[in-house]
PDB file of C-alpha atoms (C1' of nucleotides) in Angstrom:
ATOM      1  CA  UNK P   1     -15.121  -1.035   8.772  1.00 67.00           C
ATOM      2  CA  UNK P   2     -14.434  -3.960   6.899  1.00 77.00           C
ATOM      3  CA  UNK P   3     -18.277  -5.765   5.906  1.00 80.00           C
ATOM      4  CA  UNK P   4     -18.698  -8.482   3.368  1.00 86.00           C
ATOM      5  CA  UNK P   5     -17.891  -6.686   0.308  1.00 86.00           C
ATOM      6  CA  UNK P   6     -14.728  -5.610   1.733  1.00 84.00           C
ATOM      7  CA  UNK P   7     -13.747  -8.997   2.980  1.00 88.00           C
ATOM      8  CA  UNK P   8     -14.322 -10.393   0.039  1.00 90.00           C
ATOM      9  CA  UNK P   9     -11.987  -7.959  -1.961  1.00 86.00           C
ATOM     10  CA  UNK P  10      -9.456  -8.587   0.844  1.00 88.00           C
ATOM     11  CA  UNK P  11      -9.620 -12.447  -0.044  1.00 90.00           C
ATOM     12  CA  UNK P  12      -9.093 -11.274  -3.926  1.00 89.00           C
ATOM     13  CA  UNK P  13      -5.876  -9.164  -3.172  1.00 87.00           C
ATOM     14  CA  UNK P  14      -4.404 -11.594  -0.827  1.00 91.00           C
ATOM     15  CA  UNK P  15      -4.839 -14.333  -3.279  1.00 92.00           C
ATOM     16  CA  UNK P  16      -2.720 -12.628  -5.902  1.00 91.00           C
ATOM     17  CA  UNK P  17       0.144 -11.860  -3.629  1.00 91.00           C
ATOM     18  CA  UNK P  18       0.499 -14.853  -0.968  1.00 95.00           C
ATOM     19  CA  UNK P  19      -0.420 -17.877  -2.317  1.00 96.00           C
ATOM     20  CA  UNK P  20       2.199 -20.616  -2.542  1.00 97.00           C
ATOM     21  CA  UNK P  21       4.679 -19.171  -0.697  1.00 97.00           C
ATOM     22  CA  UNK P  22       6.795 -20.586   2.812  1.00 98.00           C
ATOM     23  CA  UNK P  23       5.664 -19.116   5.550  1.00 98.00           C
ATOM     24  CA  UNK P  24       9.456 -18.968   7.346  1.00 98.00           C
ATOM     25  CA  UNK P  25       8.514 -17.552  11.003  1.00 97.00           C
ATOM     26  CA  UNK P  26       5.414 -15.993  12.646  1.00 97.00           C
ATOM     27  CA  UNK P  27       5.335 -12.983  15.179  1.00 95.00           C
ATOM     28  CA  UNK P  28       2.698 -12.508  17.685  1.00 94.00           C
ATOM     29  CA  UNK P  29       2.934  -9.246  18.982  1.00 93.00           C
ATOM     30  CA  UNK P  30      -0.797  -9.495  20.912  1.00 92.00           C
ATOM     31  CA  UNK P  31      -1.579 -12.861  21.468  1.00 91.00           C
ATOM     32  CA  UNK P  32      -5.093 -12.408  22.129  1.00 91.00           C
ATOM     33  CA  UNK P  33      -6.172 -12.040  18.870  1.00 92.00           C
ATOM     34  CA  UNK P  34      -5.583 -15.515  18.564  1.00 92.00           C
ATOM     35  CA  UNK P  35      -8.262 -17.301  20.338  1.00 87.00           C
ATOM     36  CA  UNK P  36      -7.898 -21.126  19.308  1.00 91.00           C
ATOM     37  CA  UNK P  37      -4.797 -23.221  18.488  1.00 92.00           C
ATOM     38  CA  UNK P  38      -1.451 -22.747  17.733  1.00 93.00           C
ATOM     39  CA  UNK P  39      -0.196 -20.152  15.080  1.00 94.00           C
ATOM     40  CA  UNK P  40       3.349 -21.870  15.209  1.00 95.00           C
ATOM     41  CA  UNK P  41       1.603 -24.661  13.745  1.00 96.00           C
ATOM     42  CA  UNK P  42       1.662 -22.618  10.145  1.00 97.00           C
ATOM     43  CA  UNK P  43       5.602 -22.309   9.919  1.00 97.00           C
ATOM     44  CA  UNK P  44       6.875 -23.976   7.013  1.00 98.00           C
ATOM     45  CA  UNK P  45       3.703 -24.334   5.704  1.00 98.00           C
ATOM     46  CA  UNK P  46       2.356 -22.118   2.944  1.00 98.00           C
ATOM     47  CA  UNK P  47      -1.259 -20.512   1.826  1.00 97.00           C
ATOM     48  CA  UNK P  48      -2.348 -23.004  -0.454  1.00 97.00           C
ATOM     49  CA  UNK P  49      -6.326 -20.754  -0.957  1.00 97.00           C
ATOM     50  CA  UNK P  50      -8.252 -18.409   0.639  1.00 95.00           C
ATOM     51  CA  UNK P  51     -11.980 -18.465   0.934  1.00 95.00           C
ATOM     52  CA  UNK P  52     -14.285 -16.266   2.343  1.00 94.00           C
ATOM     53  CA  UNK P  53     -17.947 -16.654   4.856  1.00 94.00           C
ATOM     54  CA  UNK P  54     -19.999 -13.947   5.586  1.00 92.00           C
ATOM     55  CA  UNK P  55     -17.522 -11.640   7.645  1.00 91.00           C
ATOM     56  CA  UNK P  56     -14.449 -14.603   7.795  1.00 93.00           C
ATOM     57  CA  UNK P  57     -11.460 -14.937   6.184  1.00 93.00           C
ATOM     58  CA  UNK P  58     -10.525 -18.727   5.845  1.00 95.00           C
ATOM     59  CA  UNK P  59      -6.782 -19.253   4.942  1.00 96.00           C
ATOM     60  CA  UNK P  60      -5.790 -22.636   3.882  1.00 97.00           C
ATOM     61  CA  UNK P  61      -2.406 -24.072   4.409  1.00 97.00           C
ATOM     62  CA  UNK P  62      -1.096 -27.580   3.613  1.00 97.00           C
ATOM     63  CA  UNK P  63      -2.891 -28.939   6.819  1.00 97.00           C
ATOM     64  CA  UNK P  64      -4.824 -25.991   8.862  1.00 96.00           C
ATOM     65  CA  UNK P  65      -6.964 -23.868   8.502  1.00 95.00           C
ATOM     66  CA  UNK P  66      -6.351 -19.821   9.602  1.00 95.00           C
ATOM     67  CA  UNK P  67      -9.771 -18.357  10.170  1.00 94.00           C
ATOM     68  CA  UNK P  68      -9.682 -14.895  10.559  1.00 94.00           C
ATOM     69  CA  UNK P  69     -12.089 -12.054  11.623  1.00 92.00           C
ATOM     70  CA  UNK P  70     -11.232  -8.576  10.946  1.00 90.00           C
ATOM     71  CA  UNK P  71     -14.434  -6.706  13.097  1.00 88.00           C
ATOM     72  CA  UNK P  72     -14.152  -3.515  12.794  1.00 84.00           C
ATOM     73  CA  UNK P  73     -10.723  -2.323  12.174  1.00 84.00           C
ATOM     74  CA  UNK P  74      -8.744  -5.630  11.540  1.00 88.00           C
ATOM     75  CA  UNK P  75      -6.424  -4.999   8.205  1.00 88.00           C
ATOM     76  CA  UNK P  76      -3.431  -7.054   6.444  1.00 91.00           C
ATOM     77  CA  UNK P  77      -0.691  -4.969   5.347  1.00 90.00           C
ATOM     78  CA  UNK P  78       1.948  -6.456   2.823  1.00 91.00           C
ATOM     79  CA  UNK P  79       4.923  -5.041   3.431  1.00 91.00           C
ATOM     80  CA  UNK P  80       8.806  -4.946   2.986  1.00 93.00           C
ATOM     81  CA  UNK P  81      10.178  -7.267   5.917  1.00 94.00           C
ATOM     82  CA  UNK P  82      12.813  -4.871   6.829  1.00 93.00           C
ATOM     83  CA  UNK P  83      10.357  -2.275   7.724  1.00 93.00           C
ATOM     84  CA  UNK P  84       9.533  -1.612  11.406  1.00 93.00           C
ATOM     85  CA  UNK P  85       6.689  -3.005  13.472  1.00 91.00           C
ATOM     86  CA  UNK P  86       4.396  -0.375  13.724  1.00 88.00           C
ATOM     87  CA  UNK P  87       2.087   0.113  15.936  1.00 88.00           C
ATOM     88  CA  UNK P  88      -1.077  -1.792  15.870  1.00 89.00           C
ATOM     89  CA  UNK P  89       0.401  -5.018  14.100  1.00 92.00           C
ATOM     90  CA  UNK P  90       0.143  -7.923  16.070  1.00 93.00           C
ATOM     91  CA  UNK P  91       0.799 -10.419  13.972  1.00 95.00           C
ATOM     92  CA  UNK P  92       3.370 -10.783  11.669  1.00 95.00           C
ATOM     93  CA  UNK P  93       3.865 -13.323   8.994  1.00 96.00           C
ATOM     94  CA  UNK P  94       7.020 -13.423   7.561  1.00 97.00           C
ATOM     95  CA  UNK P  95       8.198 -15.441   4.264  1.00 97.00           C
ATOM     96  CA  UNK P  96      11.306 -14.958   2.054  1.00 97.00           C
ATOM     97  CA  UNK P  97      10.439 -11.609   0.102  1.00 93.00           C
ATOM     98  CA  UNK P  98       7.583  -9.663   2.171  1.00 95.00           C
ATOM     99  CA  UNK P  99       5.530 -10.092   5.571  1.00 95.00           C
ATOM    100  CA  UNK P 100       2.163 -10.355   5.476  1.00 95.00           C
ATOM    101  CA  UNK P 101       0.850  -7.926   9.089  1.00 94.00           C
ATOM    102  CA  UNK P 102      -2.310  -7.903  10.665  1.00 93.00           C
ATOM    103  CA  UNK P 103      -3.132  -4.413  12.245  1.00 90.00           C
ATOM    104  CA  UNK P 104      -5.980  -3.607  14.403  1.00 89.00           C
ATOM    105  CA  UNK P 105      -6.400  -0.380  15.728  1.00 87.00           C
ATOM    106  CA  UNK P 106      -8.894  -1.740  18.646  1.00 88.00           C
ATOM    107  CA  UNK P 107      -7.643  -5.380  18.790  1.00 90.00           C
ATOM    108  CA  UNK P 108     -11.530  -6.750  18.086  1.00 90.00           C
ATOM    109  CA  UNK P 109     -10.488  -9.315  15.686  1.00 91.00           C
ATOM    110  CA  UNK P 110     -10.287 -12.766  16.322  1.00 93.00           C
ATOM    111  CA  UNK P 111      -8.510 -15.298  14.632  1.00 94.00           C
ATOM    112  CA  UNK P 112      -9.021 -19.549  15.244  1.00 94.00           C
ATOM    113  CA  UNK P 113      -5.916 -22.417  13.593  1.00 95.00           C
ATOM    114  CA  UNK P 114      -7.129 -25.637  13.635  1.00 94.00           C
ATOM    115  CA  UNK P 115      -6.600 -28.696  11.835  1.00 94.00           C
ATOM    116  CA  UNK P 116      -7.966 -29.562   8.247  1.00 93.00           C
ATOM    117  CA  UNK P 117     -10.912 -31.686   9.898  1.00 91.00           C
ATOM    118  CA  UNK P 118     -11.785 -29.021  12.157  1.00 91.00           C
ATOM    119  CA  UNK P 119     -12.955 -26.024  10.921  1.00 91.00           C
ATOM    120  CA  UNK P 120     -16.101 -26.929  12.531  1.00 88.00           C
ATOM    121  CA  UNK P 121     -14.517 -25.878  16.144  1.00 88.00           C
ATOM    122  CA  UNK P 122     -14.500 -22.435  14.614  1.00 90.00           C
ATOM    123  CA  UNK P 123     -17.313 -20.221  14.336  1.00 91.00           C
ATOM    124  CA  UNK P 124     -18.001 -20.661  10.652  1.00 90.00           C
ATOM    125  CA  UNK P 125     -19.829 -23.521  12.057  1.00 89.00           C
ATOM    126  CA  UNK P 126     -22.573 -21.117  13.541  1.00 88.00           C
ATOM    127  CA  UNK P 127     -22.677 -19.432  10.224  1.00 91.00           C
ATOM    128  CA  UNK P 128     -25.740 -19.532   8.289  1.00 92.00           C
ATOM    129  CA  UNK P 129     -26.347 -18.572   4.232  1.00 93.00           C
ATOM    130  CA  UNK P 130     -23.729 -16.386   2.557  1.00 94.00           C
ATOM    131  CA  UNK P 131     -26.259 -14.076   0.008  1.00 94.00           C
ATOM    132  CA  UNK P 132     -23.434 -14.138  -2.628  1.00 94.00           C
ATOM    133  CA  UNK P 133     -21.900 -17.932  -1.774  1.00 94.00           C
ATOM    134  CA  UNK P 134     -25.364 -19.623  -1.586  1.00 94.00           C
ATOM    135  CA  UNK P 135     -28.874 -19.797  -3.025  1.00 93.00           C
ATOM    136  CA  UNK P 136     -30.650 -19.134  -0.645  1.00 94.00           C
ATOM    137  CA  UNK P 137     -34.231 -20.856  -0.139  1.00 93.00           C
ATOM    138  CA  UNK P 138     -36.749 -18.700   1.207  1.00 93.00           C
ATOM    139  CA  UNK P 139     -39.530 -20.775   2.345  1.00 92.00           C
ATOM    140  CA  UNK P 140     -36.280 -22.611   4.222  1.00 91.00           C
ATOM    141  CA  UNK P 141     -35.743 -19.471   6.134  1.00 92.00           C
ATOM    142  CA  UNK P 142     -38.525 -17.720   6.510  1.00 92.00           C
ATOM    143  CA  UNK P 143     -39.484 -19.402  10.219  1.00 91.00           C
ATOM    144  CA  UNK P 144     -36.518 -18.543  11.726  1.00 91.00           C
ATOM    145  CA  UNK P 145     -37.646 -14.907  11.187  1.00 92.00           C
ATOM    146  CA  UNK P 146     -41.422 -15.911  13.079  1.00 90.00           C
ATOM    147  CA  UNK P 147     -40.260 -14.391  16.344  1.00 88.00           C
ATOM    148  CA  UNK P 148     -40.358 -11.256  18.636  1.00 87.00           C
ATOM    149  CA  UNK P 149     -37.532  -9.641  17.289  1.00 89.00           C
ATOM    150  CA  UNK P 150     -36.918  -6.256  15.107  1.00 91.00           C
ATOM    151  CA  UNK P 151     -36.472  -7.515  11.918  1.00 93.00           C
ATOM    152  CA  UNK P 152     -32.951  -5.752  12.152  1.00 92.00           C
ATOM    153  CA  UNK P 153     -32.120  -7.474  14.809  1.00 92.00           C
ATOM    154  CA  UNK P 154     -32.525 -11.043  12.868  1.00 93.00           C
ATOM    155  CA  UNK P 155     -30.900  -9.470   9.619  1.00 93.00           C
ATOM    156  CA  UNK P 156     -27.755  -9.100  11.785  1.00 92.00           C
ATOM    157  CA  UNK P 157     -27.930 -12.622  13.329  1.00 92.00           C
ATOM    158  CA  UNK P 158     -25.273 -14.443  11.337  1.00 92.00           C
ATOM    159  CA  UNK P 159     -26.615 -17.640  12.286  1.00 91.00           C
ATOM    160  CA  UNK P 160     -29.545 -16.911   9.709  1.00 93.00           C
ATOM    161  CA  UNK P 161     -27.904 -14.882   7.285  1.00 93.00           C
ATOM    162  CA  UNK P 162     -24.341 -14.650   7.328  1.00 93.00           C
ATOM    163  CA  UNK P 163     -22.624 -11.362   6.075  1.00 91.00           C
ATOM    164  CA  UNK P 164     -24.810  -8.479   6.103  1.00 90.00           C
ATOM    165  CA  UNK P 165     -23.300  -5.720   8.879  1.00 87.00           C
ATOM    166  CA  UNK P 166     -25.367  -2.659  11.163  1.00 87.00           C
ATOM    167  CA  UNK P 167     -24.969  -0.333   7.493  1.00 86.00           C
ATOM    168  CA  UNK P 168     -25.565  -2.849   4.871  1.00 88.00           C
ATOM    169  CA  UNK P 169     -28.790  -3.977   7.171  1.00 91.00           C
ATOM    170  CA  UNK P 170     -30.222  -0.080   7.295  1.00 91.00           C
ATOM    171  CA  UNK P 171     -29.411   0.136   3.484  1.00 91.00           C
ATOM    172  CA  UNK P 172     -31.198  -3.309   2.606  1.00 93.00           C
ATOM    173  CA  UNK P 173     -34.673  -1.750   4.594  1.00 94.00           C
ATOM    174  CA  UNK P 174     -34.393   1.126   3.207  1.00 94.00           C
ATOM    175  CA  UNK P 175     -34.950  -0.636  -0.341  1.00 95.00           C
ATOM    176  CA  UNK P 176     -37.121  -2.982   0.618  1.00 95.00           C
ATOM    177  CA  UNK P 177     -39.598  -0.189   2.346  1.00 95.00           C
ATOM    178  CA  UNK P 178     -39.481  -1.935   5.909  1.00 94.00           C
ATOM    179  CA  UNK P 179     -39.291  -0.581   9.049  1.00 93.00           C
ATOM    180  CA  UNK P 180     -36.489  -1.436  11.221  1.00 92.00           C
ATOM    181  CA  UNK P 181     -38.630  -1.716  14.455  1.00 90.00           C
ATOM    182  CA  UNK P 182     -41.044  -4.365  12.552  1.00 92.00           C
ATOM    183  CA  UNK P 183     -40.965  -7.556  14.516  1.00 90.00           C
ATOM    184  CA  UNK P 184     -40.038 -10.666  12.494  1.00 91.00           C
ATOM    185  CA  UNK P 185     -43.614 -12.343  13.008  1.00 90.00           C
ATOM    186  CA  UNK P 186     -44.959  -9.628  11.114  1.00 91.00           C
ATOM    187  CA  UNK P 187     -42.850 -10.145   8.233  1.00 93.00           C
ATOM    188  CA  UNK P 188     -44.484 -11.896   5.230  1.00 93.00           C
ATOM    189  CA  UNK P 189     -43.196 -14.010   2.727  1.00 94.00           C
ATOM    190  CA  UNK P 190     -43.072 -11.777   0.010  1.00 95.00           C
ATOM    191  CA  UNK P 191     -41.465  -9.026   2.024  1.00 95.00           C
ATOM    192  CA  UNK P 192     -38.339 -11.477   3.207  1.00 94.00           C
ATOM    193  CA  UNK P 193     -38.209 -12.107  -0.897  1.00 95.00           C
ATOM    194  CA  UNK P 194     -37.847  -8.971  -1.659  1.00 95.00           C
ATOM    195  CA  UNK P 195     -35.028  -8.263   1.644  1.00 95.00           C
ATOM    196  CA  UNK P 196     -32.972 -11.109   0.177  1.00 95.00           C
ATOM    197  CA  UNK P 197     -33.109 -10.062  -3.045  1.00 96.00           C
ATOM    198  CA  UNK P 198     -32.279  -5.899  -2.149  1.00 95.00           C
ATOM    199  CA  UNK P 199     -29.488  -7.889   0.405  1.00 94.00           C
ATOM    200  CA  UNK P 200     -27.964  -9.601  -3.061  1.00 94.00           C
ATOM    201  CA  UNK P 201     -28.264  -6.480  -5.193  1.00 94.00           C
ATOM    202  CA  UNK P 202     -26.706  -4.286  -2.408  1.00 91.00           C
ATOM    203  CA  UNK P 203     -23.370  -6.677  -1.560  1.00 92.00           C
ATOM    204  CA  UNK P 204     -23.004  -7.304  -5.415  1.00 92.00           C
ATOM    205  CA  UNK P 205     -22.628  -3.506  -6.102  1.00 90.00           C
ATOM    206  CA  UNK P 206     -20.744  -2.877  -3.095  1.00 88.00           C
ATOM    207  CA  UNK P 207     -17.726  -5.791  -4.182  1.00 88.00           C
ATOM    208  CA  UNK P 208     -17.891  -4.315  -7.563  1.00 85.00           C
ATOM    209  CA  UNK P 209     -16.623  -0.294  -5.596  1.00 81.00           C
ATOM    210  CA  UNK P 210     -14.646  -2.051  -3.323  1.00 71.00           C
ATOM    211  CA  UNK P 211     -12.693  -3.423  -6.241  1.00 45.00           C
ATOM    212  CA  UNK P 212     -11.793  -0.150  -7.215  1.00 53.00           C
ATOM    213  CA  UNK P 213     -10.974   1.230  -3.412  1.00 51.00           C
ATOM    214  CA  UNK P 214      -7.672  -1.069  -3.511  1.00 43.00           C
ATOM    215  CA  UNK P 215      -5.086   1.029  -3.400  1.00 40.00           C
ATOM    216  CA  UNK P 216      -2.570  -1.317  -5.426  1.00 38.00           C
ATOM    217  CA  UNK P 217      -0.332   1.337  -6.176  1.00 36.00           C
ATOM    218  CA  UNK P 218       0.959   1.064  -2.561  1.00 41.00           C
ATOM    219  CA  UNK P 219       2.296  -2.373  -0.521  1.00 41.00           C
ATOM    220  CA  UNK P 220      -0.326  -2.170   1.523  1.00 52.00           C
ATOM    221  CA  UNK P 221      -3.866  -3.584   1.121  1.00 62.00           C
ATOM    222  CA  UNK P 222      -5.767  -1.702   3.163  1.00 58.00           C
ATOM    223  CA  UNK P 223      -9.367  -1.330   2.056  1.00 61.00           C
ATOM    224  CA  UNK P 224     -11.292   1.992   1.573  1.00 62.00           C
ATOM    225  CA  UNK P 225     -14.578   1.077   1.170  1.00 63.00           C
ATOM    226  CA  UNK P 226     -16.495   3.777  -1.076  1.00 72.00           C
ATOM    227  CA  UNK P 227     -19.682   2.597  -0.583  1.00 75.00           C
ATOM    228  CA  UNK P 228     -20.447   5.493   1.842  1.00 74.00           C
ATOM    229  CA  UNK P 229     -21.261   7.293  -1.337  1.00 79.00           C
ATOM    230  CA  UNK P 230     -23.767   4.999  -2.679  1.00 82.00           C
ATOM    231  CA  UNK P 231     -25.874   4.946   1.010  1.00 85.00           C
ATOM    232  CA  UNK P 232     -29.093   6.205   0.584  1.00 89.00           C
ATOM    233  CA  UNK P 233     -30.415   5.994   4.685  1.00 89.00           C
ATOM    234  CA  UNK P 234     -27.772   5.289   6.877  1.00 86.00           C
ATOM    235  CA  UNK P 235     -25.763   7.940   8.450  1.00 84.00           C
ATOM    236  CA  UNK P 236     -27.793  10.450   6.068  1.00 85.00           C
ATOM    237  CA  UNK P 237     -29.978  13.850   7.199  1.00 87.00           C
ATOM    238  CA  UNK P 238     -32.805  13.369   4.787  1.00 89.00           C
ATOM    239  CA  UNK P 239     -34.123  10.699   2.964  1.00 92.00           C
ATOM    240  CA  UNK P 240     -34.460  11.375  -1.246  1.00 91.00           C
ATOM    241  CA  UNK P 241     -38.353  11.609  -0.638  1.00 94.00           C
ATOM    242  CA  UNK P 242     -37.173  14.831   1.708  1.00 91.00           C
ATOM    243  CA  UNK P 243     -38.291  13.595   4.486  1.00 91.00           C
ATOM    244  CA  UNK P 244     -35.570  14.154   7.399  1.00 89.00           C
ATOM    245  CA  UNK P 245     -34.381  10.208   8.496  1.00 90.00           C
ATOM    246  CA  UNK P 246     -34.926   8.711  11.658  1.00 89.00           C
ATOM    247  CA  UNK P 247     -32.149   8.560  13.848  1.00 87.00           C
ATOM    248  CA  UNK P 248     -32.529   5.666  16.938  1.00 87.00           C
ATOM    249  CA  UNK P 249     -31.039   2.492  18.451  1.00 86.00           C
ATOM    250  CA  UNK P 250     -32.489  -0.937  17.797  1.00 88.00           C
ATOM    251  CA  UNK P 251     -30.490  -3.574  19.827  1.00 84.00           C
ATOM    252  CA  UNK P 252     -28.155  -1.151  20.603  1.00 82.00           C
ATOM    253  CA  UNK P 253     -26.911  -0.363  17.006  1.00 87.00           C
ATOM    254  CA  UNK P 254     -27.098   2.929  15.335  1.00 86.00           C
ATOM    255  CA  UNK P 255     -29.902   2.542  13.081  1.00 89.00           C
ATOM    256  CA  UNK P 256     -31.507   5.040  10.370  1.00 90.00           C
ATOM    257  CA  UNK P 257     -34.840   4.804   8.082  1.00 91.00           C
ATOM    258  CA  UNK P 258     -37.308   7.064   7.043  1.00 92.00           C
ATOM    259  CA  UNK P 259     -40.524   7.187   8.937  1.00 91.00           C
ATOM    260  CA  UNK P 260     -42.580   7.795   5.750  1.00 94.00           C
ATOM    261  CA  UNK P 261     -40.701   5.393   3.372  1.00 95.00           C
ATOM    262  CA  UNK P 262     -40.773   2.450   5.818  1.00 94.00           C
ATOM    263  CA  UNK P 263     -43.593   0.904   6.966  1.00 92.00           C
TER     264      UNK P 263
ATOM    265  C1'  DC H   1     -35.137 -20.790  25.125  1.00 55.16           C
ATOM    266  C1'  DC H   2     -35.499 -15.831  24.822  1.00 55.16           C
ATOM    267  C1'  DC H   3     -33.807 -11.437  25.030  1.00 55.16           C
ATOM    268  C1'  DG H   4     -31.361  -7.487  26.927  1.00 55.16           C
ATOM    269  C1'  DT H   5     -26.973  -5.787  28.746  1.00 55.16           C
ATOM    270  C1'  DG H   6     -22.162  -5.324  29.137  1.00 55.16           C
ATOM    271  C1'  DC H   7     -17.611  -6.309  27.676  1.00 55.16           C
ATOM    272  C1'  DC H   8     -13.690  -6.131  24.701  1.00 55.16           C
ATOM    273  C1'  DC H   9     -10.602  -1.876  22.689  1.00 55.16           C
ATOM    274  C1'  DT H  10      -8.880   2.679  20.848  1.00 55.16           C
ATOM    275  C1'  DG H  11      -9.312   6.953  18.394  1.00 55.16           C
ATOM    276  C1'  DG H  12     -12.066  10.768  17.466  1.00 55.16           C
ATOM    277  C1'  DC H  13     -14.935  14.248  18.790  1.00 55.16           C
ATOM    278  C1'  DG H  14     -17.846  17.479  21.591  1.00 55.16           C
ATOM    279  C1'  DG H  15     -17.924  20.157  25.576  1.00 55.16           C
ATOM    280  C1'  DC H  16     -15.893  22.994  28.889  1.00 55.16           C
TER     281       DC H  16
ATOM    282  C1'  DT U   1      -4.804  23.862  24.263  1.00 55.16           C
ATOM    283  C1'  DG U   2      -5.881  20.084  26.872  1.00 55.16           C
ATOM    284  C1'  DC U   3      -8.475  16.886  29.184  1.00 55.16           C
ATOM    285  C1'  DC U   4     -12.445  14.145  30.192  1.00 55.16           C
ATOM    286  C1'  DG U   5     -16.037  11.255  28.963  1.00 55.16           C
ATOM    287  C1'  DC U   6     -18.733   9.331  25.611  1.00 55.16           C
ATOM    288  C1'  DC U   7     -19.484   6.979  21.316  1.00 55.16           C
ATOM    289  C1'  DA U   8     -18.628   3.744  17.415  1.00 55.16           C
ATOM    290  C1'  DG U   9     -20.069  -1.685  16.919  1.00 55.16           C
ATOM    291  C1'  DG U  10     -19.438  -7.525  15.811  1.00 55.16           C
ATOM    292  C1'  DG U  11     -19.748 -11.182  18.434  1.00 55.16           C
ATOM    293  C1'  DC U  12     -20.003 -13.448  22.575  1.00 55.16           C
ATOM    294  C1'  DA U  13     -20.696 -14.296  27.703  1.00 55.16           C
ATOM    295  C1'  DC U  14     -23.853 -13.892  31.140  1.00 55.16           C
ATOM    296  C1'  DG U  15     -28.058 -13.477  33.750  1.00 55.16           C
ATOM    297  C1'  DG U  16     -32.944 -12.753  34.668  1.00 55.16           C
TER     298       DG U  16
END
DNA sequence: CCCGTGCCCTGGCGGC
DNA sequence: TGCCGCCAGGGCACGG
């Protein structure tokens, strides 16, 4: 599934192939991905940037903004415009040389077009600090993590920290020695330094793999993420200390640690 | 306000 | 071999 590292190598690609082109015609194959304003609205227009926050896309055009959430499956294809829509497109942007397709096996992504003044009305707004876009300012955090909460749980609340997903979060716990199930009140200073610093350290190294998962050889960009060699807790048996890993549900997310490496 | 639950979706997999 | 039911989970709506 596509989690910040990944995003953020999608934004890379997509720059180098769609920028400054017409868009000629849009189609919308399952209109509920779109969830705010009028995709029309881009014909003629063209990608002027792309930006990325936390798990967003956010394409600029001459006078909207696309912003565009790709969950768990969401993908853009680039792909001959003669070619046949396949299944799982829904969206298809079409411009003079190549269409740019949006494919979703489980239609959970979401994507908002609204005016330049109004990316606000999108949920960006509710975003809080991206760990690679911003410095972050722990003492300026730190009470929103003073409640009754698994510390997982509040890792995974993009309104505090935008970005980090259910296996970045084990992985970043893991490092930092923590247990999952430790409420946020109990959480010291020092210990949410040392989280946002593992968070930083983990997303870093993961962008640098996914650059090398594009497979650029093909038109497509879909994005193999080979960070699922690098985990060292989640979806593993045993942790590198031996001990075997915890296997449980915290908020009802698949979460692993070790019991004697996390405390 | 806080927090837990269920929903959206489909493919993959285990069990029979 | 096939079918059924469950599971995966990001974000949001809803309700106690």
């Amino acid at each position: 599934m596509p989690e910040l590292p990944e995003v953020e190598t999608v934004k890379n690609v997509l720059k180098k192939s769609i920028l400054n082109k017409k868009i000629n015609s849009i189609e919308i194959i399952y209109p509920k991905i779109i969830d705010l304003g009028d995709i029309n609205s881009l014909i003629n227009e063209e990608f002027i940037n792309i930006n990325r926050r936390g798990k967003f896309l956010i394409f600029e055009t001459n006078n909207h903004y696309l912003v565009s959430h790709l969950r768990m499956e969401g993908k853009y294809f680039i792909k001959d415009n003669n070619l046949p829509i396949e299944k799982h497109e829904h969206i298809i942007f079409r411009f003079n040389d190549f269409s740019l397709r949006y494919h979703d096996t489980r239609k959970f992504g979401r994507m908002e077009i609204v005016n330049k003044n109004d990316l606000n009305k999108t949920p960006i707004n509710n975003l809080g600090v991206d760990p690679i876009i911003d410095k972050i300012n722990i003492k300026e955090i730190y009470p929103k993590f003073n409640k009754k909460m698994p510390i997982k749980t509040l890792l995974l609340d993009q309104s505090i920290i935008c970005g980090i997903g259910n296996i970045y979060v084990d992985e970043v716990l893991f490092l930092s020695k923590i247990d999952p199930n430790r409420l946020g009140n109990t959480i010291k200073l020092n210990e949410l330094e040392l989280i946002v610093k593992n968070t930083i350290k983990v997303l870093k190294e993961s962008i640098k793999l996914g650059g090398c998962t594009i497979r650029s050889y093909t038109s497509s960009l879909g994005v193999i993420g080979h960070y699922q060699d690098k985990l060292l807790v989640h979806t593993k048996e045993y942790c590198t200390c031996g001990n075997k890993i915890t296997k449980t549900r915290i908020n009802g997310r698949g979460t692993y640690y070790c019991s004697k490496c996390q405390l």
